Coordinates of C-alpha atoms in Angstrom, one line a residue:
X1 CA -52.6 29.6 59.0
X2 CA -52.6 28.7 55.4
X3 CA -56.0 30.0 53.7
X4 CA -57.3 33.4 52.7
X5 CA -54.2 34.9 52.9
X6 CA -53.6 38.8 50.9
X7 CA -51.7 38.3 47.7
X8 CA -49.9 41.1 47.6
X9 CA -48.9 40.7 44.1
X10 CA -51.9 38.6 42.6
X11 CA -51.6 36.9 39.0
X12 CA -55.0 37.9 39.2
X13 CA -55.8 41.4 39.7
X14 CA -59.7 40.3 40.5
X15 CA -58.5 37.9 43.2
X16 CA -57.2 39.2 46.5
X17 CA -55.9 36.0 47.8
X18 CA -53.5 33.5 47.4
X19 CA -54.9 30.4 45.2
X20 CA -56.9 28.1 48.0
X21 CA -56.1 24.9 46.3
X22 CA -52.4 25.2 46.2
X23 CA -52.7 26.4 50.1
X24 CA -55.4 22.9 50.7
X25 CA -52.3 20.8 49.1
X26 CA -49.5 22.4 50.9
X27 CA -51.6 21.9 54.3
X28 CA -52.1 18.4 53.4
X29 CA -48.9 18.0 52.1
X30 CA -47.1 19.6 55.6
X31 CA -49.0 17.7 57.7
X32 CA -48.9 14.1 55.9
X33 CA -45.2 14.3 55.7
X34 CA -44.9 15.0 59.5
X35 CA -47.7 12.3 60.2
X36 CA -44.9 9.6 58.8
X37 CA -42.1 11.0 60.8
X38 CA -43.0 8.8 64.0
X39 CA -45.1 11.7 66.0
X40 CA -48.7 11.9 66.5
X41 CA -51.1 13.7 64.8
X42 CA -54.3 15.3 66.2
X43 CA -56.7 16.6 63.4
X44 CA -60.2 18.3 64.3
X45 CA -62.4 20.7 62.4
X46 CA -64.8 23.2 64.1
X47 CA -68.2 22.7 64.7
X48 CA -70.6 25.1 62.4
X49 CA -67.8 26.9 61.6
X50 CA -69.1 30.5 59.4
X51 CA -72.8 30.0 61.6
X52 CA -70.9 30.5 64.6
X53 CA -68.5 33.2 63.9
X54 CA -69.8 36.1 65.4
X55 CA -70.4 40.0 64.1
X56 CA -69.1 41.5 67.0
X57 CA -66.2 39.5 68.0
X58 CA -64.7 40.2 63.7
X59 CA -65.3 43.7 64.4
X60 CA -63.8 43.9 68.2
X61 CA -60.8 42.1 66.5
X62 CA -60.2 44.9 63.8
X63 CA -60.8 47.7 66.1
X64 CA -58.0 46.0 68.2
X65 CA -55.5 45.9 65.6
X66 CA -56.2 49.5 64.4
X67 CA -53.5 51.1 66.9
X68 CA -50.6 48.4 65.8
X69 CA -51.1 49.7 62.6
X70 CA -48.0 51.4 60.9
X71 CA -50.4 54.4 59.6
X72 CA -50.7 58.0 60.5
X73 CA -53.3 59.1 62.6
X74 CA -56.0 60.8 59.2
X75 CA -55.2 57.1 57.8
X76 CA -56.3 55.5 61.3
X77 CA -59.3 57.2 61.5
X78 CA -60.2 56.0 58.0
X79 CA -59.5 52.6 58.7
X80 CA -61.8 52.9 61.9
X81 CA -64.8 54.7 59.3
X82 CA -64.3 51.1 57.5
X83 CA -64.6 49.3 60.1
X84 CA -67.8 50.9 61.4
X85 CA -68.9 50.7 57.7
X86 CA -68.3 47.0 57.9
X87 CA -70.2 46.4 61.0
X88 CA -73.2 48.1 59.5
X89 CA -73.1 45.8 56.5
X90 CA -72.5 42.2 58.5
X91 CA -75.6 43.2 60.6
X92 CA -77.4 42.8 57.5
X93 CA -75.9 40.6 55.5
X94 CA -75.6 38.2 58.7
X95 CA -78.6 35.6 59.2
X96 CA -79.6 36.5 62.6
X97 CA -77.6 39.9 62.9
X98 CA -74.9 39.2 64.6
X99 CA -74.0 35.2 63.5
X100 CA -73.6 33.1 60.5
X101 CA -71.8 34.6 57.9
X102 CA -72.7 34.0 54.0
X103 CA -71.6 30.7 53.0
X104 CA -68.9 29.9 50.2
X105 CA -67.7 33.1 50.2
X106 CA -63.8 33.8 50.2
X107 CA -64.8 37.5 52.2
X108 CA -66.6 35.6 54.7
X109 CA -63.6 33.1 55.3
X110 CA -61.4 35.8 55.3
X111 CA -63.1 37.7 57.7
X112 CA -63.4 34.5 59.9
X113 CA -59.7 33.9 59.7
X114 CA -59.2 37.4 61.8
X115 CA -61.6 36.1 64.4
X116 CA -59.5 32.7 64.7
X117 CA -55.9 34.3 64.0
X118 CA -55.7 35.0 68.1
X119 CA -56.5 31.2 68.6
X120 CA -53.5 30.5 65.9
X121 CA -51.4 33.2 67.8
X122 CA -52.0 31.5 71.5
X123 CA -51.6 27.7 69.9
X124 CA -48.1 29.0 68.1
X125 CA -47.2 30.7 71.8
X126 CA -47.8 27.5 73.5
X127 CA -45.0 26.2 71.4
X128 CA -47.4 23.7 69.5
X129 CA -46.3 22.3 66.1
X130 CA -50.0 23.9 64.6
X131 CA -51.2 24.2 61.1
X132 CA -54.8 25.5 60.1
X133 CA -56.9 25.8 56.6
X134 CA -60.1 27.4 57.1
X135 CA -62.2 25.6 60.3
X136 CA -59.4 22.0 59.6
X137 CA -56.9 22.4 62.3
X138 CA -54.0 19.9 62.9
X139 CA -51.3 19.3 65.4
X140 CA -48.1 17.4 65.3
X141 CA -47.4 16.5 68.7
X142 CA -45.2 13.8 70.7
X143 CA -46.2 11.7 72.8
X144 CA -50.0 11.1 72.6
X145 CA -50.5 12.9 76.4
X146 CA -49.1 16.1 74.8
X147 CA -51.2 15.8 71.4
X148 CA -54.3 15.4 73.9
X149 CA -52.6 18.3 76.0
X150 CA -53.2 20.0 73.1
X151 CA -56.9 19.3 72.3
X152 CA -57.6 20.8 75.8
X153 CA -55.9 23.8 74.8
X154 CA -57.4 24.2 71.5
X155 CA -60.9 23.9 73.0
X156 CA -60.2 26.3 75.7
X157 CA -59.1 29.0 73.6
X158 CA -61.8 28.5 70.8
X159 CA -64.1 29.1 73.8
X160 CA -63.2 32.3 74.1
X161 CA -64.1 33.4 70.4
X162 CA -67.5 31.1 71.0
X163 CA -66.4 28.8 68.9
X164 CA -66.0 24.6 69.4
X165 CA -64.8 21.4 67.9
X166 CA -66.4 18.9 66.3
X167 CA -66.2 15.9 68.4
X168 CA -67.4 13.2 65.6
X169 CA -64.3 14.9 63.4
X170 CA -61.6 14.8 65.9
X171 CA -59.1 11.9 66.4
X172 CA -55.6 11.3 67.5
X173 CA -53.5 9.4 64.5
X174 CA -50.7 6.9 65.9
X175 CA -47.4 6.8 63.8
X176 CA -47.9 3.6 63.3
X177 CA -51.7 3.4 62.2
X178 CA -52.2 2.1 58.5
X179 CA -52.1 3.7 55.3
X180 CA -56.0 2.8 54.9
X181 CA -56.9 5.3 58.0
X182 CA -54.1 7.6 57.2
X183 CA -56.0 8.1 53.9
X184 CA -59.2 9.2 55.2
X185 CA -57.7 12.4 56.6
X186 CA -55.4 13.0 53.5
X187 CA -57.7 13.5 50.4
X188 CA -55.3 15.6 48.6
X189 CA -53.9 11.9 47.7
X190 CA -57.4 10.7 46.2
X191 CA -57.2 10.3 42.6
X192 CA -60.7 11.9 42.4
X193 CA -59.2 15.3 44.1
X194 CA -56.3 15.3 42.1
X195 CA -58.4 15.3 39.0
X196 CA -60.2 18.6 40.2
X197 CA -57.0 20.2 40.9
X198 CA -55.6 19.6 37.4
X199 CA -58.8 21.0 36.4
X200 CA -58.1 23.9 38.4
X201 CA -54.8 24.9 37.3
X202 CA -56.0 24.4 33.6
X203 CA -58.9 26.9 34.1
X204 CA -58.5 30.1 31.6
X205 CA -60.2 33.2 32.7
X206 CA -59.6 34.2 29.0
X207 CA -61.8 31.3 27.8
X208 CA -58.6 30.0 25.3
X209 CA -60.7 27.8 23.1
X210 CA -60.1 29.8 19.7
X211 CA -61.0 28.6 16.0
X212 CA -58.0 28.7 13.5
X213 CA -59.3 29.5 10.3
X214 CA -58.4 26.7 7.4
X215 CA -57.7 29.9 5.0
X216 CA -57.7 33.5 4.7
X217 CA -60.0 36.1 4.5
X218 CA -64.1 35.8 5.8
X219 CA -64.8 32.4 8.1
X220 CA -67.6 30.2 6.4
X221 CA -70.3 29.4 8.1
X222 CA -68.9 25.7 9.1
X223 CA -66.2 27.5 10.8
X224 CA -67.7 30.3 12.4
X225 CA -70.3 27.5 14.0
X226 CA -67.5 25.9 14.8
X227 CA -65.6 29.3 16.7
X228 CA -68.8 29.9 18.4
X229 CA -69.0 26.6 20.0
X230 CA -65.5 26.7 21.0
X231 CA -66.3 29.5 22.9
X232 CA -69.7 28.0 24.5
X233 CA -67.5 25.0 25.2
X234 CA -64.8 27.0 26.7
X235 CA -67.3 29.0 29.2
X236 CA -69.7 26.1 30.3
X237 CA -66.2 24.3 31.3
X238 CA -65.0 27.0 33.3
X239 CA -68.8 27.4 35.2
X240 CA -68.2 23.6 36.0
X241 CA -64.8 23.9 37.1
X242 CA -66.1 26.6 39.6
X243 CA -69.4 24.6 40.7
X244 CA -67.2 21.2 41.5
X245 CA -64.9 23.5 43.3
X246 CA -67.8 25.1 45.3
X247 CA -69.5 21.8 45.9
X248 CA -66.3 19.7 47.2
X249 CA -65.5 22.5 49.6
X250 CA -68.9 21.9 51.7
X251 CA -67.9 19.2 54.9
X252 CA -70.7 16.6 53.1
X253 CA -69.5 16.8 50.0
X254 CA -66.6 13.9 48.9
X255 CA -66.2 14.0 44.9
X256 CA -65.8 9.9 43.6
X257 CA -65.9 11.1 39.5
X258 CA -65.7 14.6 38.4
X259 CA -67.5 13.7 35.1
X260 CA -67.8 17.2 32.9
X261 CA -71.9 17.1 33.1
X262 CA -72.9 14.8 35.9
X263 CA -70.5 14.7 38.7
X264 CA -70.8 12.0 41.3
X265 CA -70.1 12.6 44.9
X266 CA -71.2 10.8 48.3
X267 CA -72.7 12.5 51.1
X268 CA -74.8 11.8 54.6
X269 CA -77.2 14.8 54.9
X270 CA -80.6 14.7 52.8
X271 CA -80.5 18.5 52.2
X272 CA -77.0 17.8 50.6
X273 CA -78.0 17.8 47.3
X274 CA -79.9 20.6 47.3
X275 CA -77.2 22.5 48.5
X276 CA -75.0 21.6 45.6
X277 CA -77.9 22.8 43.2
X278 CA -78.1 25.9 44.7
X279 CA -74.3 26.7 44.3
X280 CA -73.8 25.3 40.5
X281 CA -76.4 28.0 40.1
X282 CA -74.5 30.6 41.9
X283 CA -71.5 29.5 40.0

């Protein structure tokens, strides 16, 4: 499983979890490489992934991990006050109480990762070759009976977190099928996704746009225009960088030009581009 993992030791300290980008291209990267080493490749995402994830199955999970724990038992019974705390909270901040977890947010993800982490833990039993980011799950398998061997399994133990695949999504890539196809599931090597990337590993949370001064002393008032718009420069890039990040994670969303004030991307749902509104203004 390779998203929303703890960072122990964040660069950070506001961010609990390793950087989600470098985990996307490491995914991609894994799975692309074994893809060309002659084995087949099965690749399917889940079907309303975060709507489906239910309240009770998260908190089940944690109460069933509380006695592995190594904690005494004053620390156990803490944890378990936290967990009854959190169940009190998802049954509000759910949509229907008990499903459909906020949306675009990394708590929400992680939280869904603890629901899925006993299908990762039965796949990896099974002795499947299995690699997961968020609701995209592949499998390297060899021959094609045991890659569809391992859909079967997938879907069976999904079923039992009431979860599914999505069927228009899901496909079995030969070794030998073209670079063109290959492409489709890989966007990590689209020019338009490395661009955001860069973008992303540029970002400065301390907004590094600074005036230097031309000479000593008090700025004139060229120059502290000048430092000010640095600054306003500085911070409307970074609320872009966030909002393209935000937008190209939603399953309609693919980014073609990450222009700085007018991004274009393609998408099949009409409610699409309200969508994206709604999170550049969150972001």
């Amino acid at each position: 499983m390779l998203s929303y993992r703890y960072e122990p030791a964040p660069l950070n300290a506001k961010y609990l979890f390793t950087n989600k980008i470098d985990r996307w291209f490491t995914f991609e990267g894994v799975t692309l490489a074994s893809s060309k080493s002659g084995r087949h490749l099965l690749i399917t995402d889940l079907s309303n992934f975060i709507e489906n994830v239910s309240r009770v199955q998260i908190v089940d999970a944690l109460e069933k991990a509380v006695p592995n724990l190594a904690a005494s038992g004053p620390e156990k019974l803490q944890i378990r006050n936290a967990i009854a705390t959190l169940d009190r909270l998802l049954s509000e901040w759910t949509f229907s109480r008990d499903h459909d977890l906020p949306q675009n947010r990394d708590a929400s993800a992680f939280l869904s990762n603890i629901l899925l982490s006993f299908v990762d833990r039965e796949m990896t039993r099974k002795g499947y070759d299995y690699y997961r980011y968020v609701d995209d799950i592949r499998i390297i398998a060899d021959p094609e009976l045991h890659a569809r061997r391992a859909l079967q399994d997938l879907i069976r133990q999904l079923q039992k977190v009431g979860l599914n695949i999505n069927a228009n999504k899901t496909e079995i890539l030969a070794p030998d099928v073209s670079g063109t196809k290959r492409a489709e599931y890989f966007l990590s090597q689209d020019s338009s996704t490395i661009a955001i990337n860069q973008m992303w590993q540029s970002r400065s949370y301390g907004l590094g746009n600074r005036y230097r001064g031309r000479t000593k002393g008090q700025l004139t008032g060229k120059e502290q225009r000048s430092a000010v718009s640095q600054v306003v420069q500085g911070t409307g890039s970074l609320i872009f960088k966030r909002a393209l990040l935000a937008a190209s994670s939603l399953d309609d969303v693919r980014v073609v030009l990450p222009m700085h004030d007018a991004p274009l991307f393609e998408h099949t749902l009409a409610e699409t581009p309200a969508r994206v509104v709604a999170l550049s203004k969150v972001s």
